[in-house]
Coordinates of C-alpha atoms and ligand atoms in Angstrom, one line a residue:
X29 CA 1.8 17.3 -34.3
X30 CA 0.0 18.4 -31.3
X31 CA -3.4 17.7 -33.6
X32 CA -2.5 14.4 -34.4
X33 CA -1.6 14.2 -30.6
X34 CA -5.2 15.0 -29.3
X35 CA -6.9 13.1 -32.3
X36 CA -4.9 9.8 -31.0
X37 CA -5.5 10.2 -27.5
X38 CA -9.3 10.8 -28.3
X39 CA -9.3 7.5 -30.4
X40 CA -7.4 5.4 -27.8
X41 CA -9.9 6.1 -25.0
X42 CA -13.1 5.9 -27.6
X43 CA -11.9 2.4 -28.6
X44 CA -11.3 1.8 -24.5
X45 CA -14.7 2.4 -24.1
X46 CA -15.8 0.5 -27.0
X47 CA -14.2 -2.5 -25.3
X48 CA -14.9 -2.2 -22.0
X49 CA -18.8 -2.1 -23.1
X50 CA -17.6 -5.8 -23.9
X51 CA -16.1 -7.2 -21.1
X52 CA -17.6 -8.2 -17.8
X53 CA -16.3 -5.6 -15.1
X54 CA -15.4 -9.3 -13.3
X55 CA -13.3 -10.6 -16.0
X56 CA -11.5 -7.3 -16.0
X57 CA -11.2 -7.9 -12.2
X58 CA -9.7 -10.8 -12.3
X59 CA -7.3 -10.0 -14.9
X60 CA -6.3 -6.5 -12.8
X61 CA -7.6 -4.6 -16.0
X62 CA -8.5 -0.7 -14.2
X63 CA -8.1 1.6 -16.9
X64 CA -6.2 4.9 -16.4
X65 CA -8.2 8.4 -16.8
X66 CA -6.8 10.6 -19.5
X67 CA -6.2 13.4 -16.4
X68 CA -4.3 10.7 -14.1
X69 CA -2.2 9.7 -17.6
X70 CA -1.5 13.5 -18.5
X71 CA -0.5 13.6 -14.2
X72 CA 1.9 10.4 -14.5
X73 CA 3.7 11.7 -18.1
X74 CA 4.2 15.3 -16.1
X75 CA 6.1 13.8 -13.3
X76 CA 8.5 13.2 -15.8
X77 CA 11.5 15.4 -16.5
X78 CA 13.3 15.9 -19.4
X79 CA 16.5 13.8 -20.1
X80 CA 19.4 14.5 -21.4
X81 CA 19.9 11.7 -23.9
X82 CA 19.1 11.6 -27.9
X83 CA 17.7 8.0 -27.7
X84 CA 15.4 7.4 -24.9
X85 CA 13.5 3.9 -24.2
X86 CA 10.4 4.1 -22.5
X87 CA 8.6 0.7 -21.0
X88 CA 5.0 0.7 -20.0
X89 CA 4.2 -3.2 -18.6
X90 CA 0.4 -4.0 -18.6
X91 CA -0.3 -1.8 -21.4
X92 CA -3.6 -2.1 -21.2
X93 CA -5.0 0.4 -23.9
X94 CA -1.2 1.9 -24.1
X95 CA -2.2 5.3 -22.7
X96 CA 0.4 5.6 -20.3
X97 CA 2.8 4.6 -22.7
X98 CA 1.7 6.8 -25.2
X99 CA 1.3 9.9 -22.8
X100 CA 5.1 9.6 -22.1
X101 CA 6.0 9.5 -25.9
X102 CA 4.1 12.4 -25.9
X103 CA 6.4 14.4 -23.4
X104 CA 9.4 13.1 -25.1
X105 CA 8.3 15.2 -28.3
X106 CA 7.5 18.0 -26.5
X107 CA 10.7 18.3 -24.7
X108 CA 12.4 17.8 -28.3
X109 CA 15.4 16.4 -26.8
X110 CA 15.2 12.6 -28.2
X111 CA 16.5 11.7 -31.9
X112 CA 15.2 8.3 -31.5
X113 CA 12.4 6.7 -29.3
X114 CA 11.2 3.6 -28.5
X115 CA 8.1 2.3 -26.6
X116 CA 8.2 -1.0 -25.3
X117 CA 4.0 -2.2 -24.2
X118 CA 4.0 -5.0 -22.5
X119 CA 0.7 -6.9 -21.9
X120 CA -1.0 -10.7 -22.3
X121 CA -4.7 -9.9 -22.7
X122 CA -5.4 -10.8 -26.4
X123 CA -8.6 -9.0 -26.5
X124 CA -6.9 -6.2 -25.5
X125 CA -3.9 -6.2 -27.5
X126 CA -5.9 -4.7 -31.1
X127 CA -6.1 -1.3 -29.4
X128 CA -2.2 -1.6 -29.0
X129 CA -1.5 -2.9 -32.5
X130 CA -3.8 0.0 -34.2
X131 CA -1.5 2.9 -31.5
X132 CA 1.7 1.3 -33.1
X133 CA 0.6 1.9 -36.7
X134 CA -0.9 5.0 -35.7
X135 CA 2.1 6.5 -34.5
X136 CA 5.0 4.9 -36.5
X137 CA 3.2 6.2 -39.5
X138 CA 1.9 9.9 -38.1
X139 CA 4.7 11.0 -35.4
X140 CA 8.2 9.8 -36.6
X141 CA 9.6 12.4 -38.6
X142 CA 13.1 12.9 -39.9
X143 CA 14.3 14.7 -36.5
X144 CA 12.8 12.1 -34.6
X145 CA 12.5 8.1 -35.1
X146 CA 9.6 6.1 -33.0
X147 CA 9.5 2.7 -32.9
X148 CA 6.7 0.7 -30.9
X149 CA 7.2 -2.6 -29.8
X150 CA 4.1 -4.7 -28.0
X151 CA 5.1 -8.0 -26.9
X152 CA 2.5 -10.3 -26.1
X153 CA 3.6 -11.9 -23.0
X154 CA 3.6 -12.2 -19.2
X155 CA 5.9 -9.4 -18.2
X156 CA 6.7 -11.2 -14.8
X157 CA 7.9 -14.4 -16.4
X158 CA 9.6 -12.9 -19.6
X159 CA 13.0 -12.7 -19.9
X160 CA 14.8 -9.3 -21.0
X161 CA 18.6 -11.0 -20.7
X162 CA 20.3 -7.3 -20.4
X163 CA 17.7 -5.4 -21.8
X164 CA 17.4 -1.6 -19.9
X165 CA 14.9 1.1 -20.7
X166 CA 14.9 5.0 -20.0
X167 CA 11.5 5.6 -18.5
X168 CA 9.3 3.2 -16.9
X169 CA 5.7 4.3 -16.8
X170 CA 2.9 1.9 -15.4
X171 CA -0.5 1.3 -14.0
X172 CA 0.5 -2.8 -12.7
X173 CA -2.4 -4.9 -12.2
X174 CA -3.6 -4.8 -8.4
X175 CA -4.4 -8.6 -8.0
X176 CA -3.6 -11.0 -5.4
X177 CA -1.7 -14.0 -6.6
X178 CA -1.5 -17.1 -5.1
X179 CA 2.1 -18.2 -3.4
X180 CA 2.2 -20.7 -6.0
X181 CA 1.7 -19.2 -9.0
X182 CA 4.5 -18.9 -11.7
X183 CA 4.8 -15.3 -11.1
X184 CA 5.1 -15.7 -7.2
X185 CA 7.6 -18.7 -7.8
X186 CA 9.7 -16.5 -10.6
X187 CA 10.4 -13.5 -7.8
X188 CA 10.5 -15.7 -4.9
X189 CA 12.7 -13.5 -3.1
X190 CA 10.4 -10.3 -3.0
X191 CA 7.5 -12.6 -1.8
X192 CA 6.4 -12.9 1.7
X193 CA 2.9 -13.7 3.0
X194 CA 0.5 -12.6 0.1
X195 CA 1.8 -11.5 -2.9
X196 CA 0.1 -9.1 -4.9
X197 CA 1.1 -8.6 -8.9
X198 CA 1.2 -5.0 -8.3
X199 CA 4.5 -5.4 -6.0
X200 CA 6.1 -7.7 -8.5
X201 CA 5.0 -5.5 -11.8
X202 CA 6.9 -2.7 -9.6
X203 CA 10.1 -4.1 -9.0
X204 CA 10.2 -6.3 -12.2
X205 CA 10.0 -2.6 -13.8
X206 CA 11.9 -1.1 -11.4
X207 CA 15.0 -3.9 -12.0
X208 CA 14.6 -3.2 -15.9
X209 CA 16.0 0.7 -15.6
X210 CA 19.4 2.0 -16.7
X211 CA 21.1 3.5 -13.4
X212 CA 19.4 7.5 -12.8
X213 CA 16.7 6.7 -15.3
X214 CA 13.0 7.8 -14.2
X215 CA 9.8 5.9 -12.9
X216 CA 6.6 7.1 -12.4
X217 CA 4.0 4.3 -11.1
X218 CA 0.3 4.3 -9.8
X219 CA -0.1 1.7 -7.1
X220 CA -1.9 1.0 -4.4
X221 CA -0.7 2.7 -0.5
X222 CA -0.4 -1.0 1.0
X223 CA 3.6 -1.9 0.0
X224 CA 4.5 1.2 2.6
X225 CA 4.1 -0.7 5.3
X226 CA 3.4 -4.0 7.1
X227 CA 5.2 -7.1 7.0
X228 CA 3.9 -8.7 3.3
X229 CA 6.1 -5.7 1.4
X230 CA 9.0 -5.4 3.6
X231 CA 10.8 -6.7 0.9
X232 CA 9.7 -4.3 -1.7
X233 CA 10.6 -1.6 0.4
X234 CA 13.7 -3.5 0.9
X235 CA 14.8 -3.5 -2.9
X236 CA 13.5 0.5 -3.1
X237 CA 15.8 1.6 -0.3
X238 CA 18.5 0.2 -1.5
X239 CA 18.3 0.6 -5.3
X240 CA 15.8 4.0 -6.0
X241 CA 15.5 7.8 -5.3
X242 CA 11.5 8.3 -4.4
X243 CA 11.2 12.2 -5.5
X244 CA 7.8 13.0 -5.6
X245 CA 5.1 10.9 -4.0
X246 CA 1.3 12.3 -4.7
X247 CA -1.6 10.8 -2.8
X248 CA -5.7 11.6 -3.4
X249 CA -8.2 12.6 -0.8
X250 CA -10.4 9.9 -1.5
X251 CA -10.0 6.2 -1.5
X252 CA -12.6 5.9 -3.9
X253 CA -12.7 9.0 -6.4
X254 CA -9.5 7.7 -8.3
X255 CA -10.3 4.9 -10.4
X256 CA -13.9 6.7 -10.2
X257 CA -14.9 5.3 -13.3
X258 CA -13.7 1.7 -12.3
X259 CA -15.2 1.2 -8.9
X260 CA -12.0 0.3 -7.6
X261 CA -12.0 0.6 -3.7
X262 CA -7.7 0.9 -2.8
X263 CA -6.1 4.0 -1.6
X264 CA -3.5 4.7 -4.3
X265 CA -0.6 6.6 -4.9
X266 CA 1.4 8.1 -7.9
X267 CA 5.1 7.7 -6.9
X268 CA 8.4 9.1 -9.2
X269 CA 11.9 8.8 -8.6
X270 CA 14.8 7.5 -10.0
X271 CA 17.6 4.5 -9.8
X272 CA 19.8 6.9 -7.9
X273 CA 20.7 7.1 -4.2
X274 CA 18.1 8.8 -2.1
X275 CA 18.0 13.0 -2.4
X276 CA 17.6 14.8 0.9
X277 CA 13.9 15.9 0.1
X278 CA 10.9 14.7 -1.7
X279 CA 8.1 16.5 -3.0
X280 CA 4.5 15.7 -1.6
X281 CA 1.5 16.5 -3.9
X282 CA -2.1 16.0 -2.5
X283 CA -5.7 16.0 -4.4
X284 CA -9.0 15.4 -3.5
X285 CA -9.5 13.2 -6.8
X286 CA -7.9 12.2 -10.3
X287 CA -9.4 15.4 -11.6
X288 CA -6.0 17.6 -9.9
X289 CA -8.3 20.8 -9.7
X290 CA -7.1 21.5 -6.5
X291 CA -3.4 20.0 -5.3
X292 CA -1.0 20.9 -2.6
X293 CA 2.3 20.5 -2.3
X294 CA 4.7 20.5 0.0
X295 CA 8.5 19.7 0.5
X296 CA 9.4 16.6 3.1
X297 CA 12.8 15.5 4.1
X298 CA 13.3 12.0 3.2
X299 CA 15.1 11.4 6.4
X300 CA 11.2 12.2 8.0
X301 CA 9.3 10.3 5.4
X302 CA 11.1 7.1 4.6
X303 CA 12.4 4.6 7.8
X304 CA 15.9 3.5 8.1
X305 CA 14.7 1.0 10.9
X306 CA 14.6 -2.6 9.6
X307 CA 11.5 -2.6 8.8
X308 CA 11.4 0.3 6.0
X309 CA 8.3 1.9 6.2
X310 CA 7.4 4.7 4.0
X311 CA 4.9 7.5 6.0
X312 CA 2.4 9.2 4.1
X313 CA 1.3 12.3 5.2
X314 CA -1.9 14.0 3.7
X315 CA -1.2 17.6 4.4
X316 CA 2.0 19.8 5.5
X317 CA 0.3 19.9 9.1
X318 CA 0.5 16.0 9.5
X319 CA 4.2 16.1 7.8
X320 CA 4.8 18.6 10.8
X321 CA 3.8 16.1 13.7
X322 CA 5.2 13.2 11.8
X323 CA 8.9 15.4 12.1
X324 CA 7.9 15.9 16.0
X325 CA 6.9 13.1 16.4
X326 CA 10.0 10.6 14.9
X327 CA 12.4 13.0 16.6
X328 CA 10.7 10.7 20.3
X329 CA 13.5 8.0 20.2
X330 CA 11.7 5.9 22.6
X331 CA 9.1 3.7 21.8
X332 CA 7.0 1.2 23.8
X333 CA 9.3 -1.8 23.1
X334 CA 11.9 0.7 24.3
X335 CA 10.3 1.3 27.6
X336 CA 9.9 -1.4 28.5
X337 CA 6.3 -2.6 27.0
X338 CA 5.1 -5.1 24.2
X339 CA 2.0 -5.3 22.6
X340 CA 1.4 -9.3 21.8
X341 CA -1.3 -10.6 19.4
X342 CA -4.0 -13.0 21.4
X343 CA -3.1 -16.6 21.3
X344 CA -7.2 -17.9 20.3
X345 CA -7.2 -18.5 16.9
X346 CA -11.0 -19.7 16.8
X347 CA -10.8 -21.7 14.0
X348 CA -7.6 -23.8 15.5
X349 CA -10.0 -24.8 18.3
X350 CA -13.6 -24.8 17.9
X351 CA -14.1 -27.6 20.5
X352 CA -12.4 -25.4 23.6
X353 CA -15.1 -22.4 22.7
X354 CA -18.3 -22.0 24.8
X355 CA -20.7 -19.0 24.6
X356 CA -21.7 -19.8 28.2
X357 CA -19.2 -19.9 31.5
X358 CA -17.8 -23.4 32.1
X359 CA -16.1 -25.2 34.9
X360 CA -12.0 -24.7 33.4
X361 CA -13.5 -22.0 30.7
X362 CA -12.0 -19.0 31.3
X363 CA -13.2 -15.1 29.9
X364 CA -12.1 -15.1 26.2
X365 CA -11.4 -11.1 25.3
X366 CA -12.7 -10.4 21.3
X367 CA -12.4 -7.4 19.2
X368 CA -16.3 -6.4 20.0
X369 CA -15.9 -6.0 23.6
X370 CA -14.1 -3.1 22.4
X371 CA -16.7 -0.5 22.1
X372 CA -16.5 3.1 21.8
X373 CA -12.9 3.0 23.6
X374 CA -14.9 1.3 26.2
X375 CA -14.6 -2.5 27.2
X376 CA -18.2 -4.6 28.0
X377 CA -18.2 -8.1 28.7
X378 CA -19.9 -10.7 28.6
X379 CA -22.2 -9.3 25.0
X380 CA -25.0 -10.6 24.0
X381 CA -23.5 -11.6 20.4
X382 CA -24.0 -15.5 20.0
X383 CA -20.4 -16.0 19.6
X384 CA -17.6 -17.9 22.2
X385 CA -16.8 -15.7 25.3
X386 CA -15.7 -18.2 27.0
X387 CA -11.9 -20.4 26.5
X388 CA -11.3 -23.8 27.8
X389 CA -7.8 -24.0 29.2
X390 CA -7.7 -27.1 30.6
X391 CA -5.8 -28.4 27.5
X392 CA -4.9 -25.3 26.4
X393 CA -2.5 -23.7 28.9
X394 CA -0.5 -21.2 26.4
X395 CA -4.2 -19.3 26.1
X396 CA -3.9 -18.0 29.5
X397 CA -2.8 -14.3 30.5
X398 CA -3.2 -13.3 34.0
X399 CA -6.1 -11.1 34.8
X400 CA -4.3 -7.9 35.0
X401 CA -4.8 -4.4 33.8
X402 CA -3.7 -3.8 30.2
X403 CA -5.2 -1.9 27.0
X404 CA -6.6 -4.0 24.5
X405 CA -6.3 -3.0 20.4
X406 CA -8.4 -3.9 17.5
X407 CA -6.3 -5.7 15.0
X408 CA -8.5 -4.8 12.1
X409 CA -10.5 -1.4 11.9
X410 CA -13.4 -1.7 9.0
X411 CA -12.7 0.9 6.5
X412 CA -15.7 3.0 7.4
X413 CA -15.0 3.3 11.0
X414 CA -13.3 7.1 11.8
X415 CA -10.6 5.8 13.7
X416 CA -7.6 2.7 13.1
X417 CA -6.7 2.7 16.4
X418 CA -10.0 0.6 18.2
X419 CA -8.6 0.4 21.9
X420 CA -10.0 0.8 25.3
X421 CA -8.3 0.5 28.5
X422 CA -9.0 -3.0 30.7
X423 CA -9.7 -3.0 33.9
X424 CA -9.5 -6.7 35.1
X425 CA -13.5 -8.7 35.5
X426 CA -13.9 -9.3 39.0
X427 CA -13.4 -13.1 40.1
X428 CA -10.8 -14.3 37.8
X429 CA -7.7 -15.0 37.5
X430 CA -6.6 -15.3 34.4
X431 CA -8.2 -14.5 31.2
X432 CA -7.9 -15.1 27.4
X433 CA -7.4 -13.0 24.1
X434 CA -8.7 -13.6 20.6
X435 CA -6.4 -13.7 17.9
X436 CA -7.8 -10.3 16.3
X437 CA -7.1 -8.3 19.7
X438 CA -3.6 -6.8 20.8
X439 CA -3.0 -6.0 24.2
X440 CA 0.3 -4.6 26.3
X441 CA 2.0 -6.0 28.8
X442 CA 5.5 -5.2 30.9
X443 CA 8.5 -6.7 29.5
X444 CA 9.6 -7.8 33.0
X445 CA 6.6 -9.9 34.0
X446 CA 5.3 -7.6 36.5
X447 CA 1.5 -6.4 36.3
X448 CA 1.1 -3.1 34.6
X449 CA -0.1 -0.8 36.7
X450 CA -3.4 1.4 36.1
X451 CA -1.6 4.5 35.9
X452 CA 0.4 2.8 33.1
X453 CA -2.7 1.5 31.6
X454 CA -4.5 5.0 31.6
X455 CA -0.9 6.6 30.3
X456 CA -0.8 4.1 27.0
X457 CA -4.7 4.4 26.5
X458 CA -4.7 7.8 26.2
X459 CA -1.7 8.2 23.8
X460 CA -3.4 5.8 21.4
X461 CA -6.4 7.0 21.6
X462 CA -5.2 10.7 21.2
X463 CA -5.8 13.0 17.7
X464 CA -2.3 12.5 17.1
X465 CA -1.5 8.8 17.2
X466 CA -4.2 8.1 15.1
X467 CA -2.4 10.5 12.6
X468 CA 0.6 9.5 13.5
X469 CA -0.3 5.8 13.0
X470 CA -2.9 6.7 8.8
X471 CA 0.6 8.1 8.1
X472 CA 2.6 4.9 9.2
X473 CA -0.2 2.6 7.8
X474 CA -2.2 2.5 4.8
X475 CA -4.2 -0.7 5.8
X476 CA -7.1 -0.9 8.5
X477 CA -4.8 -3.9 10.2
X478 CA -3.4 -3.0 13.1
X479 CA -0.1 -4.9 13.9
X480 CA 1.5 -5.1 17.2
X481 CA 5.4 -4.9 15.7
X482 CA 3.7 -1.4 14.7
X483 CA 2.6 -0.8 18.1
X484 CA 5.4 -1.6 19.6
X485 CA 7.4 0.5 17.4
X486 CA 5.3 3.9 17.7
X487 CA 7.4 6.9 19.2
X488 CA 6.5 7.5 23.0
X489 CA 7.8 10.7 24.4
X490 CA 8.8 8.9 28.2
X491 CA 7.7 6.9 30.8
X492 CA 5.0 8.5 32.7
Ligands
LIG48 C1 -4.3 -1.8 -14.2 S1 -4.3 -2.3 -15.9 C2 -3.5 -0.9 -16.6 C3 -3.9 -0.7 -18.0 C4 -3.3 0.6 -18.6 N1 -1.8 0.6 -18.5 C5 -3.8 1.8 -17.9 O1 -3.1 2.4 -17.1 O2 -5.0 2.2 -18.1 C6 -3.1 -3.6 -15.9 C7 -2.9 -4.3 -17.2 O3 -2.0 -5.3 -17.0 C8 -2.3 -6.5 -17.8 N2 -1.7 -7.7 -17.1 C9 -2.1 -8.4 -16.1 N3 -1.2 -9.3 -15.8 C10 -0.2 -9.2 -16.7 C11 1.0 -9.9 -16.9 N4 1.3 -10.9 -16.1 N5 1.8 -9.6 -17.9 C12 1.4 -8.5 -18.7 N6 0.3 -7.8 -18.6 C13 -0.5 -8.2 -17.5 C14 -3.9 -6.5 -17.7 O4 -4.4 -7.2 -18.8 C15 -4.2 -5.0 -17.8 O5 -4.4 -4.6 -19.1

């Protein structure tokens, strides 16, 4: 059995390659086709634990080749539990789809024996819109397509109420999978880190907190040394649970790359790593020293909104009002503050960068801020840059009095309408830009952006 094992698991990824050398890496793009390495499917099938039933239904949506799938079958025979098993693949690509029909043959005819019954079923079809009526399965193992879909799309439209902003197919394939388990059956996805926080997934993480157990949670190293063969540029995650309340811990795995030469693992309280505020977010910390300041740090129950503070996004959305924008100093034109006069946590203004400095507020009144201390934050770091929080502290150009901020620049100002103070500027500056708020904040955040309900909601120890 375990021959007949390797020789199908050697075939499945020959006849991958054989039709990948056939496709355009963009049509495979655009239909969110990333293929999973036979050491991340071997991972994925491990996370799995045995369960205690003699019929066990296993789903695997966006097939793809049917590794995943196939990978979890694999553990089902070795745990020798099951009397009957069935593997549901899921996936529309037609060209795809012989690789799965020569897998179903393959292992109805060479692995069901008279202990144990397989049965593969592949249905053709777009696993958002189909229907399942009161269909559940056992196991849900998948690799969902990461592609952005447009709000108006059929899929968007079907799971209207887990859309907000973008949606992304991956989010969808998740719950769509997630809402097809029996209650204390197992998941194991691969996905990318971006549903764990910021506004677009809030109701993802939503639907998990109410309805799922997260157990083990493993993240890589490298952003771009998982799909390595695949050129696919998004920090992932493997994540495993069950439909069960939450447990009081989960495990944490790390690894440099999908190779798994070289993981650690720790045990985090759940309590620590997943938010009861409203806004859910999961933290993901990349070693047991970062899990330790994340515990110090959530035990601060103050945060800047707390004390009295709120970051606000800049009103200037250039695009909104081209004709009010002047690269020069104008009569009514006040100072317009952009994310480059952040520099090196210093501020410099004006810059010689051929774009509007300058805001005409004439006919725009809501654009002006006095000209007061305050620390300005980058809302968007680019992925190279060492740190996500770009800030610097302001201290206000001489002869004005009031000033302007981009749309792509946070900055903090007192709840009660009085000027902050430069003690209170230098105080928030250097929290924000210390070691470990930007930890603090990778662990919160899995995207460069940089929101201020994030800001606003960091943990602050006091006022000065
Ligand atoms: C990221 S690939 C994963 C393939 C395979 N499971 C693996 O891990 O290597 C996602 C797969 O989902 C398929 N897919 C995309 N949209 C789909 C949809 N709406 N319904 C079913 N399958 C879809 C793609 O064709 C692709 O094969």
């Amino acid at each position: 059995m375990k021959t007949k094992i390797q020789e199908i698991i050697t075939t499945i990824l020959r006849k991958t390659e054989i039709y990948k050398t056939g496709q355009s890496k963009e049509s495979r793009k655009q239909k969110g086709q990333f293929f999973s390495s036979l050491a991340i499917a071997q991972f994925m099938a491990n996370q799995l634990a045995a369960p205690e039933l003699t019929e066990v239904s296993i789903l695997d949506p966006g097939a793809g080749n049917g590794l995943l799938g196939f990978m979890a079958l694999a553990k089902c025979l070795e745990w020798k539990t099951a009397k009957s098993i069935s593997l549901t693949y899921i996936e529309n690509d037609p060209e795809v789809l012989p690789i799965l029909q020569w897998l179903k043959i393959e292992v109805e005819n060479c692995l069901s024996t008279t202990e144990v019954k397989i049965q593969v079923h592949i249905l053709q079809d777009n696993f958002i819109l189909k229907s399942f009526a009161d269909k559940r399965f056992d196991i849900l193992i998948s690799n969902p397509p990461f592609v952005k879909i447009a709000r108006k799309s059929a899929e968007a439209a079907a799971m209207s109420e887990y859309v907000f902003g973008q949606p992304n197919m991956y989010a969808l394939f998740s719950l769509k999978g997630l809402s097809l388990l029996k209650s204390d059956a197992q998941f194991v996805l691969i996905t990318p880190r971006s549903w764990t926080s910021g506004n677009y997934f809030v109701r993802m993480r939503e639907y998990v907190a109410e309805n799922v157990s997260i157990e083990k949670i493993h993240l890589f190293d490298s952003r771009d040394r998982v799909f390595s063969d695949e050129d696919v540029l998004q920090e992932t995650m493997i994540w495993t649970g069950r439909i069960a309340e939450q447990k009081r811990s989960i495990t944490v795995s790390i690894s440099k790359n999908d190779q798994f030469a070289d993981v650690t693992t720790f045990s985090g309280n759940s309590s620590m790593l997943l938010s009861d505020n409203p806004d859910k977010n999961i933290f993901l910390p990349s070693s047991y020293q970062d899990y330790c300041l994340l515990a110090k740090m959530r035990e601060q129950k103050n945060t800047f909104d707390s004390l009295g503070y709120i970051f606000k996004t800049g009103p200037v959305v250039e695009f909104r009002c081209k004709n009010a924008l002047s690269k020069q100093k104008r009569d009514n034109y006040i100072p317009m503050l952009r994310p480059s006069n952040i520099q090196k946590g210093g501020f410099c203004f004006p810059l010689d960068i051929g774009k509007a400095q300058y805001v005409d507020v004439q006919n725009n009144p809501a654009f002006v801020i006095p000209n007061t201390p305050t620390v300005l934050v980058r809302r968007l770091s680019a992925k190279e840059e060492p740190r996500r929080l770009q800030c610097c502290a302001y201290r206000p150009i001489p002869d004005e009095n009031n000033i302007s901020v981009e749309n792509h620049v946070n900055y903090l100002i007192r709840k009660d309408g009085k000027p902050i103070s430069e003690e209170e500027m230098y105080w928030a500056c250097n929290l924000l830009t210390s070691d470990q708020y930007e930890c603090y904040f990778r662990m919160l955040s899995g995207s460069t952006q940089v929101n201020a309900r994030e800001l606003n909601m960091l943990p602050v120890e006091g006022r000065l």
